[in-house]
Amino acid sequence: MVTIALAGDTMLGRNVGRRLLLEPGAELFSAGVVDVAREADLLVVNLECAVSDRGRKWVSPDKLFFFRAPPVAVEHLVRLGVGCVTLANNHALDYGPEALLDTLDHLRSAGVAVVGAGADLAAARAPALLDAAGVRVGVVGVTDHPADFAAGPGRPGVAYADLRKGVPPWLLGTVRGVEADVVLVSPHWGPNMVADPVRHVRAAAHGIREAGATLVAGHSAHVFHGVQDHVLFDLGDFVDDYASHRHLHNELGLLFLVTVEQGRPVQLEAVPLALDYCHTRLADPDEARWVGDRFRSACAQLGTVVTERRGRLVITWDPEPAGARKAPT
């Protein structure tokens, strides 16, 4: 048995980074959040920034936001208990290849595994293999945007796949080839600020599960989505300095704990969070009520029942027969 914690967009740049430069020991996560995260045997997050004090902004007419965190930010990930990050997203190269390579060095020097980006195409697509409570966990990262961040032979970048055109053979082959007890695929997919998974995201989830993924945990929308089968369509935001959307409330989120037994997910617990400015804490009762209502509704639309236990939102899965692979519709 292993418990994997999953958190969404973790943005430690811009004003979060400025705070860390002024106050390196600043509390980005409350003690309550740290305690929940450390209940897990492995914590995986989407690190949506470079970690470097070098590099130049990526030149693109479509690029509006640039996120780079100071190296001290890695200490906060370690304190939280992060064991693996995915860099397959639209901010890994915000400050160019130099800053991306620094990011890889800082994380690996701190003992944090990295997927979804690398010094070349093979490294970007390679899974991470981790030991969690004696269970072998394989993690794969991929992003469907932007195409110009894609790694190539001898070129640093991210593991890019145009999922609007379907799941490419290389990704299916990577998932099938992971030799692990648990296979987690973490895609950065779909548009920002949408309340539900879009069509190509649902289709890609189906293909990835059919290829053998134990869990699929996506991100990109900045708001959490519902869960169907063993697919968490969007984890939402985890820490940032972003403005709040008046309807979607991206300042309210969830930290997910998934228990896997004998290679099969059996339970998900989702803990309500509140994202203050550059700081994340456990949600207060009114905030938790809104989060619970939103999560239950999103899951109900996908045919998933959510109960509540000790202030946590709970999904229970029946163990699958050996060799079975259901997939979301």
CSV table of C-alpha atoms in Angstrom, one decimal:
chain,number,residue,atom,x,y,z
A,1,MET,CA,0.0,0.0,0.0
A,2,VAL,CA,1.2,3.5,-0.8
A,3,THR,CA,-0.3,7.0,-0.5
A,4,ILE,CA,0.5,9.6,-3.1
A,5,ALA,CA,-0.2,13.2,-2.6
A,6,LEU,CA,-1.0,15.3,-5.6
A,7,ALA,CA,-0.9,19.1,-5.8
A,8,GLY,CA,-1.5,21.3,-8.8
A,9,ASP,CA,0.1,24.5,-10.2
A,10,THR,CA,2.9,25.5,-7.8
A,11,MET,CA,4.1,28.9,-8.9
A,12,LEU,CA,7.1,30.1,-6.8
A,13,GLY,CA,8.1,33.0,-9.1
A,14,ARG,CA,7.1,36.6,-9.6
A,15,ASN,CA,5.8,38.0,-6.3
A,16,VAL,CA,6.2,34.7,-4.5
A,17,GLY,CA,9.9,34.7,-5.6
A,18,ARG,CA,10.3,38.4,-4.5
A,19,ARG,CA,9.0,37.5,-1.1
A,20,LEU,CA,11.5,34.7,-0.8
A,21,LEU,CA,14.3,37.0,-1.8
A,22,LEU,CA,13.3,39.5,0.9
A,23,GLU,CA,12.5,36.8,3.5
A,24,PRO,CA,14.0,33.4,2.6
A,25,GLY,CA,12.4,31.7,5.5
A,26,ALA,CA,8.9,33.0,4.7
A,27,GLU,CA,6.0,30.5,5.3
A,28,LEU,CA,4.5,29.6,1.9
A,29,PHE,CA,2.5,26.7,3.3
A,30,SER,CA,0.8,26.6,6.7
A,31,ALA,CA,1.7,24.0,9.2
A,32,GLY,CA,-1.6,22.3,8.6
A,33,VAL,CA,-0.9,22.0,4.9
A,34,VAL,CA,2.6,20.6,5.6
A,35,ASP,CA,1.1,18.0,8.0
A,36,VAL,CA,-1.4,16.8,5.4
A,37,ALA,CA,1.2,16.6,2.6
A,38,ARG,CA,3.5,14.6,4.9
A,39,GLU,CA,0.8,12.0,5.5
A,40,ALA,CA,1.7,10.7,2.0
A,41,ASP,CA,4.6,8.5,1.0
A,42,LEU,CA,5.2,10.6,-2.1
A,43,LEU,CA,4.2,14.1,-3.0
A,44,VAL,CA,4.1,15.1,-6.7
A,45,VAL,CA,3.4,18.7,-7.8
A,46,ASN,CA,3.4,20.7,-11.1
A,47,LEU,CA,6.2,23.2,-10.7
A,48,GLU,CA,5.1,26.1,-12.9
A,49,CYS,CA,8.2,28.2,-12.9
A,50,ALA,CA,11.9,28.1,-13.5
A,51,VAL,CA,14.2,28.0,-10.5
A,52,SER,CA,17.3,30.1,-11.4
A,53,ASP,CA,18.9,33.5,-11.1
A,54,ARG,CA,20.0,33.5,-14.7
A,55,GLY,CA,18.4,33.5,-18.2
A,56,ARG,CA,16.5,35.8,-20.4
A,57,LYS,CA,12.7,36.0,-21.0
A,58,TRP,CA,11.5,33.7,-23.8
A,59,VAL,CA,10.7,35.7,-26.9
A,60,SER,CA,7.2,35.1,-28.2
A,61,PRO,CA,4.4,37.5,-29.2
A,62,ASP,CA,1.9,35.2,-27.4
A,63,LYS,CA,3.8,35.0,-24.1
A,64,LEU,CA,2.5,37.4,-21.4
A,65,PHE,CA,3.6,35.9,-18.1
A,66,PHE,CA,7.1,34.9,-17.0
A,67,PHE,CA,7.8,33.0,-13.8
A,68,ARG,CA,11.2,32.4,-12.3
A,69,ALA,CA,11.9,31.6,-8.6
A,70,PRO,CA,15.1,32.1,-6.7
A,71,PRO,CA,17.1,28.9,-5.8
A,72,VAL,CA,16.0,29.2,-2.2
A,73,ALA,CA,12.5,28.1,-3.4
A,74,VAL,CA,13.7,24.5,-3.6
A,75,GLU,CA,14.2,24.5,0.1
A,76,HIS,CA,10.5,25.2,0.5
A,77,LEU,CA,9.6,22.2,-1.7
A,78,VAL,CA,11.9,20.0,0.4
A,79,ARG,CA,10.3,21.2,3.6
A,80,LEU,CA,6.9,20.4,2.2
A,81,GLY,CA,8.1,16.9,1.4
A,82,VAL,CA,7.9,17.1,-2.4
A,83,GLY,CA,9.5,14.0,-3.9
A,84,CYS,CA,8.9,14.7,-7.6
A,85,VAL,CA,7.9,17.6,-9.8
A,86,THR,CA,6.7,17.8,-13.4
A,87,LEU,CA,8.1,20.6,-15.4
A,88,ALA,CA,6.0,19.7,-18.5
A,89,ASN,CA,4.1,23.0,-18.7
A,90,ASN,CA,4.1,26.4,-20.3
A,91,HIS,CA,6.5,28.1,-17.9
A,92,ALA,CA,9.4,25.8,-17.7
A,93,LEU,CA,11.3,27.8,-20.4
A,94,ASP,CA,10.1,31.2,-19.4
A,95,TYR,CA,13.7,32.3,-19.0
A,96,GLY,CA,15.2,30.1,-21.6
A,97,PRO,CA,17.3,26.9,-21.7
A,98,GLU,CA,19.9,28.3,-19.3
A,99,ALA,CA,17.3,28.7,-16.6
A,100,LEU,CA,15.7,25.4,-17.3
A,101,LEU,CA,19.0,23.6,-16.9
A,102,ASP,CA,19.6,25.5,-13.6
A,103,THR,CA,16.2,24.3,-12.5
A,104,LEU,CA,17.0,20.7,-13.2
A,105,ASP,CA,20.3,21.0,-11.3
A,106,HIS,CA,18.8,22.7,-8.2
A,107,LEU,CA,16.0,20.2,-7.9
A,108,ARG,CA,18.2,17.1,-8.4
A,109,SER,CA,20.8,18.5,-6.0
A,110,ALA,CA,18.0,18.7,-3.4
A,111,GLY,CA,16.9,15.1,-4.0
A,112,VAL,CA,13.7,16.1,-5.9
A,113,ALA,CA,13.0,14.0,-9.0
A,114,VAL,CA,12.0,15.7,-12.2
A,115,VAL,CA,9.8,14.6,-15.2
A,116,GLY,CA,8.5,16.4,-18.2
A,117,ALA,CA,11.5,18.4,-19.1
A,118,GLY,CA,15.2,17.8,-19.8
A,119,ALA,CA,18.4,18.6,-21.5
A,120,ASP,CA,17.2,16.9,-24.7
A,121,LEU,CA,14.2,15.0,-26.1
A,122,ALA,CA,15.0,11.7,-24.5
A,123,ALA,CA,15.5,13.2,-21.1
A,124,ALA,CA,12.3,15.3,-21.3
A,125,ARG,CA,10.2,12.2,-22.1
A,126,ALA,CA,11.9,9.9,-19.6
A,127,PRO,CA,9.8,8.7,-16.6
A,128,ALA,CA,11.1,9.0,-13.1
A,129,LEU,CA,11.2,5.8,-11.0
A,130,LEU,CA,10.8,6.3,-7.3
A,131,ASP,CA,10.6,4.2,-4.2
A,132,ALA,CA,7.7,5.1,-1.9
A,133,ALA,CA,7.1,2.9,1.2
A,134,GLY,CA,8.7,0.0,-0.7
A,135,VAL,CA,6.4,0.5,-3.7
A,136,ARG,CA,7.9,1.3,-7.1
A,137,VAL,CA,6.2,4.4,-8.5
A,138,GLY,CA,6.8,5.6,-12.1
A,139,VAL,CA,5.9,9.2,-13.0
A,140,VAL,CA,5.5,10.5,-16.5
A,141,GLY,CA,5.0,14.2,-17.4
A,142,VAL,CA,3.7,15.7,-20.7
A,143,THR,CA,2.2,19.0,-21.8
A,144,ASP,CA,0.0,19.9,-24.8
A,145,HIS,CA,1.3,23.5,-24.9
A,146,PRO,CA,3.3,25.4,-26.1
A,147,ALA,CA,4.8,23.7,-29.1
A,148,ASP,CA,7.8,26.0,-29.2
A,149,PHE,CA,8.9,24.8,-25.7
A,150,ALA,CA,9.3,21.2,-27.1
A,151,ALA,CA,12.6,19.5,-26.4
A,152,GLY,CA,14.5,18.1,-29.4
A,153,PRO,CA,17.7,16.1,-30.1
A,154,GLY,CA,20.3,18.1,-28.3
A,155,ARG,CA,17.8,20.9,-27.4
A,156,PRO,CA,16.5,21.5,-23.8
A,157,GLY,CA,12.8,21.7,-23.4
A,158,VAL,CA,9.6,20.0,-22.4
A,159,ALA,CA,7.9,16.7,-23.3
A,160,TYR,CA,5.4,18.1,-25.7
A,161,ALA,CA,2.4,16.3,-27.3
A,162,ASP,CA,-0.4,17.8,-29.4
A,163,LEU,CA,-3.1,16.0,-27.5
A,164,ARG,CA,-5.8,17.7,-29.6
A,165,LYS,CA,-4.7,15.3,-32.4
A,166,GLY,CA,-4.8,12.3,-30.0
A,167,VAL,CA,-2.2,10.6,-27.8
A,168,PRO,CA,1.0,10.1,-29.8
A,169,PRO,CA,2.6,6.7,-30.1
A,170,TRP,CA,5.7,7.8,-28.1
A,171,LEU,CA,3.6,8.7,-25.1
A,172,LEU,CA,1.6,5.5,-25.2
A,173,GLY,CA,4.8,3.6,-25.5
A,174,THR,CA,6.4,5.4,-22.6
A,175,VAL,CA,3.4,4.6,-20.4
A,176,ARG,CA,3.4,1.0,-21.4
A,177,GLY,CA,7.1,0.7,-20.9
A,178,VAL,CA,7.3,1.9,-17.3
A,179,GLU,CA,8.4,-0.9,-15.1
A,180,ALA,CA,6.7,0.0,-11.8
A,181,ASP,CA,4.0,-1.1,-9.4
A,182,VAL,CA,2.2,2.2,-9.9
A,183,VAL,CA,2.3,4.4,-13.0
A,184,LEU,CA,1.3,8.1,-12.6
A,185,VAL,CA,0.9,10.3,-15.7
A,186,SER,CA,0.7,14.0,-15.0
A,187,PRO,CA,-0.4,16.0,-18.1
A,188,HIS,CA,-0.5,19.8,-18.4
A,189,TRP,CA,-3.5,20.0,-20.7
A,190,GLY,CA,-6.4,22.1,-21.9
A,191,PRO,CA,-7.2,25.8,-21.5
A,192,ASN,CA,-7.0,28.1,-18.5
A,193,MET,CA,-10.1,29.0,-16.4
A,194,VAL,CA,-12.6,26.4,-17.6
A,195,ALA,CA,-14.9,24.7,-15.1
A,196,ASP,CA,-14.8,21.2,-16.7
A,197,PRO,CA,-12.4,19.1,-18.8
A,198,VAL,CA,-12.7,19.9,-22.5
A,199,ARG,CA,-13.2,17.2,-25.2
A,200,HIS,CA,-9.6,16.5,-26.2
A,201,VAL,CA,-8.6,16.2,-22.5
A,202,ARG,CA,-11.2,13.6,-21.9
A,203,ALA,CA,-10.1,11.7,-25.0
A,204,ALA,CA,-6.5,11.8,-24.0
A,205,ALA,CA,-7.3,10.6,-20.5
A,206,HIS,CA,-9.0,7.6,-22.1
A,207,GLY,CA,-6.0,6.8,-24.2
A,208,ILE,CA,-3.5,7.2,-21.4
A,209,ARG,CA,-5.5,5.0,-19.0
A,210,GLU,CA,-5.9,2.3,-21.8
A,211,ALA,CA,-2.1,2.3,-22.2
A,212,GLY,CA,-1.8,1.2,-18.5
A,213,ALA,CA,-1.6,4.3,-16.3
A,214,THR,CA,-2.7,3.6,-12.8
A,215,LEU,CA,-3.5,7.3,-12.2
A,216,VAL,CA,-3.8,10.3,-14.4
A,217,ALA,CA,-3.5,13.7,-12.6
A,218,GLY,CA,-3.8,16.7,-14.8
A,219,HIS,CA,-3.4,20.5,-14.4
A,220,SER,CA,-3.6,23.7,-16.4
A,221,ALA,CA,-7.1,25.1,-15.8
A,222,HIS,CA,-6.1,26.8,-12.5
A,223,VAL,CA,-9.3,25.4,-11.0
A,224,PHE,CA,-9.9,21.9,-9.8
A,225,HIS,CA,-12.2,19.6,-11.9
A,226,GLY,CA,-14.0,16.4,-11.1
A,227,VAL,CA,-12.7,12.9,-10.9
A,228,GLN,CA,-13.8,10.0,-13.1
A,229,ASP,CA,-12.5,6.5,-12.6
A,230,HIS,CA,-8.8,7.0,-11.8
A,231,VAL,CA,-8.5,10.3,-13.6
A,232,LEU,CA,-8.1,13.6,-11.7
A,233,PHE,CA,-8.8,15.9,-14.6
A,234,ASP,CA,-7.4,19.0,-13.0
A,235,LEU,CA,-5.7,19.5,-9.6
A,236,GLY,CA,-6.2,23.3,-9.6
A,237,ASP,CA,-3.7,25.8,-8.1
A,238,PHE,CA,-1.6,25.1,-5.0
A,239,VAL,CA,0.4,28.3,-4.3
A,240,ASP,CA,0.7,31.6,-6.3
A,241,ASP,CA,0.1,35.3,-6.4
A,242,TYR,CA,-2.7,35.2,-8.9
A,243,ALA,CA,-5.9,37.3,-9.0
A,244,SER,CA,-9.1,35.5,-8.0
A,245,HIS,CA,-11.7,34.7,-10.6
A,246,ARG,CA,-15.1,35.9,-9.3
A,247,HIS,CA,-17.0,32.8,-10.4
A,248,LEU,CA,-14.5,30.0,-10.6
A,249,HIS,CA,-12.6,30.9,-7.4
A,250,ASN,CA,-9.1,29.7,-8.2
A,251,GLU,CA,-8.1,30.9,-4.8
A,252,LEU,CA,-9.9,27.8,-3.3
A,253,GLY,CA,-8.4,24.4,-4.0
A,254,LEU,CA,-7.7,20.9,-3.0
A,255,LEU,CA,-4.7,18.8,-1.9
A,256,PHE,CA,-5.3,15.2,-3.0
A,257,LEU,CA,-4.3,12.0,-1.2
A,258,VAL,CA,-4.7,8.8,-3.3
A,259,THR,CA,-4.2,5.4,-1.6
A,260,VAL,CA,-3.1,2.6,-3.9
A,261,GLU,CA,-3.2,-1.0,-2.8
A,262,GLN,CA,-1.6,-3.8,-4.7
A,263,GLY,CA,-1.2,-1.5,-7.8
A,264,ARG,CA,-4.9,-0.4,-7.7
A,265,PRO,CA,-6.3,2.9,-6.4
A,266,VAL,CA,-8.8,2.2,-3.6
A,267,GLN,CA,-9.4,5.7,-2.1
A,268,LEU,CA,-9.0,9.4,-2.8
A,269,GLU,CA,-9.2,12.0,0.0
A,270,ALA,CA,-9.3,15.7,-1.1
A,271,VAL,CA,-8.5,18.3,1.6
A,272,PRO,CA,-9.9,21.8,1.0
A,273,LEU,CA,-7.3,24.6,0.7
A,274,ALA,CA,-7.4,28.4,0.6
A,275,LEU,CA,-4.7,30.3,-1.4
A,276,ASP,CA,-4.0,33.6,0.1
A,277,TYR,CA,-1.4,36.0,-1.4
A,278,CYS,CA,1.8,33.9,-1.7
A,279,HIS,CA,0.6,31.6,1.1
A,280,THR,CA,-1.6,28.4,1.2
A,281,ARG,CA,-3.5,27.2,4.2
A,282,LEU,CA,-6.3,24.8,5.1
A,283,ALA,CA,-9.7,26.3,4.2
A,284,ASP,CA,-11.9,27.7,6.9
A,285,PRO,CA,-15.4,26.2,7.3
A,286,ASP,CA,-17.2,28.5,4.9
A,287,GLU,CA,-14.4,28.1,2.3
A,288,ALA,CA,-14.5,24.3,2.7
A,289,ARG,CA,-18.2,24.3,2.2
A,290,TRP,CA,-17.9,26.0,-1.1
A,291,VAL,CA,-15.1,23.7,-2.2
A,292,GLY,CA,-17.1,20.6,-1.2
A,293,ASP,CA,-20.2,21.7,-3.1
A,294,ARG,CA,-18.1,22.5,-6.2
A,295,PHE,CA,-16.2,19.2,-6.1
A,296,ARG,CA,-19.3,17.1,-5.5
A,297,SER,CA,-21.1,18.7,-8.4
A,298,ALA,CA,-18.1,18.4,-10.7
A,299,CYS,CA,-17.7,14.7,-9.8
A,300,ALA,CA,-21.4,14.0,-10.1
A,301,GLN,CA,-21.4,15.2,-13.7
A,302,LEU,CA,-18.8,12.5,-14.3
A,303,GLY,CA,-20.8,9.8,-12.5
A,304,THR,CA,-18.6,9.8,-9.4
A,305,VAL,CA,-20.0,9.8,-5.9
A,306,VAL,CA,-18.2,11.9,-3.2
A,307,THR,CA,-18.8,11.5,0.5
A,308,GLU,CA,-17.3,13.4,3.4
A,309,ARG,CA,-15.3,12.2,6.4
A,310,ARG,CA,-13.5,14.3,9.0
A,311,GLY,CA,-13.7,17.4,6.8
A,312,ARG,CA,-12.2,15.6,3.8
A,313,LEU,CA,-13.9,14.8,0.5
A,314,VAL,CA,-13.7,11.1,-0.2
A,315,ILE,CA,-14.0,8.9,-3.2
A,316,THR,CA,-13.9,5.1,-2.8
A,317,TRP,CA,-13.0,2.8,-5.7
A,318,ASP,CA,-13.7,-0.9,-6.0
A,319,PRO,CA,-10.5,-2.8,-6.7
A,320,GLU,CA,-10.2,-3.8,-10.3
A,321,PRO,CA,-9.8,-7.4,-11.3
A,322,ALA,CA,-6.2,-8.2,-12.3
A,323,GLY,CA,-5.5,-7.0,-15.8
A,324,ALA,CA,-8.7,-4.8,-16.1
A,325,ARG,CA,-8.4,-1.2,-17.3
A,326,LYS,CA,-11.5,0.9,-17.2
A,327,ALA,CA,-11.3,4.3,-18.8
A,328,PRO,CA,-13.2,7.6,-18.6
A,329,THR,CA,-15.7,8.5,-21.2
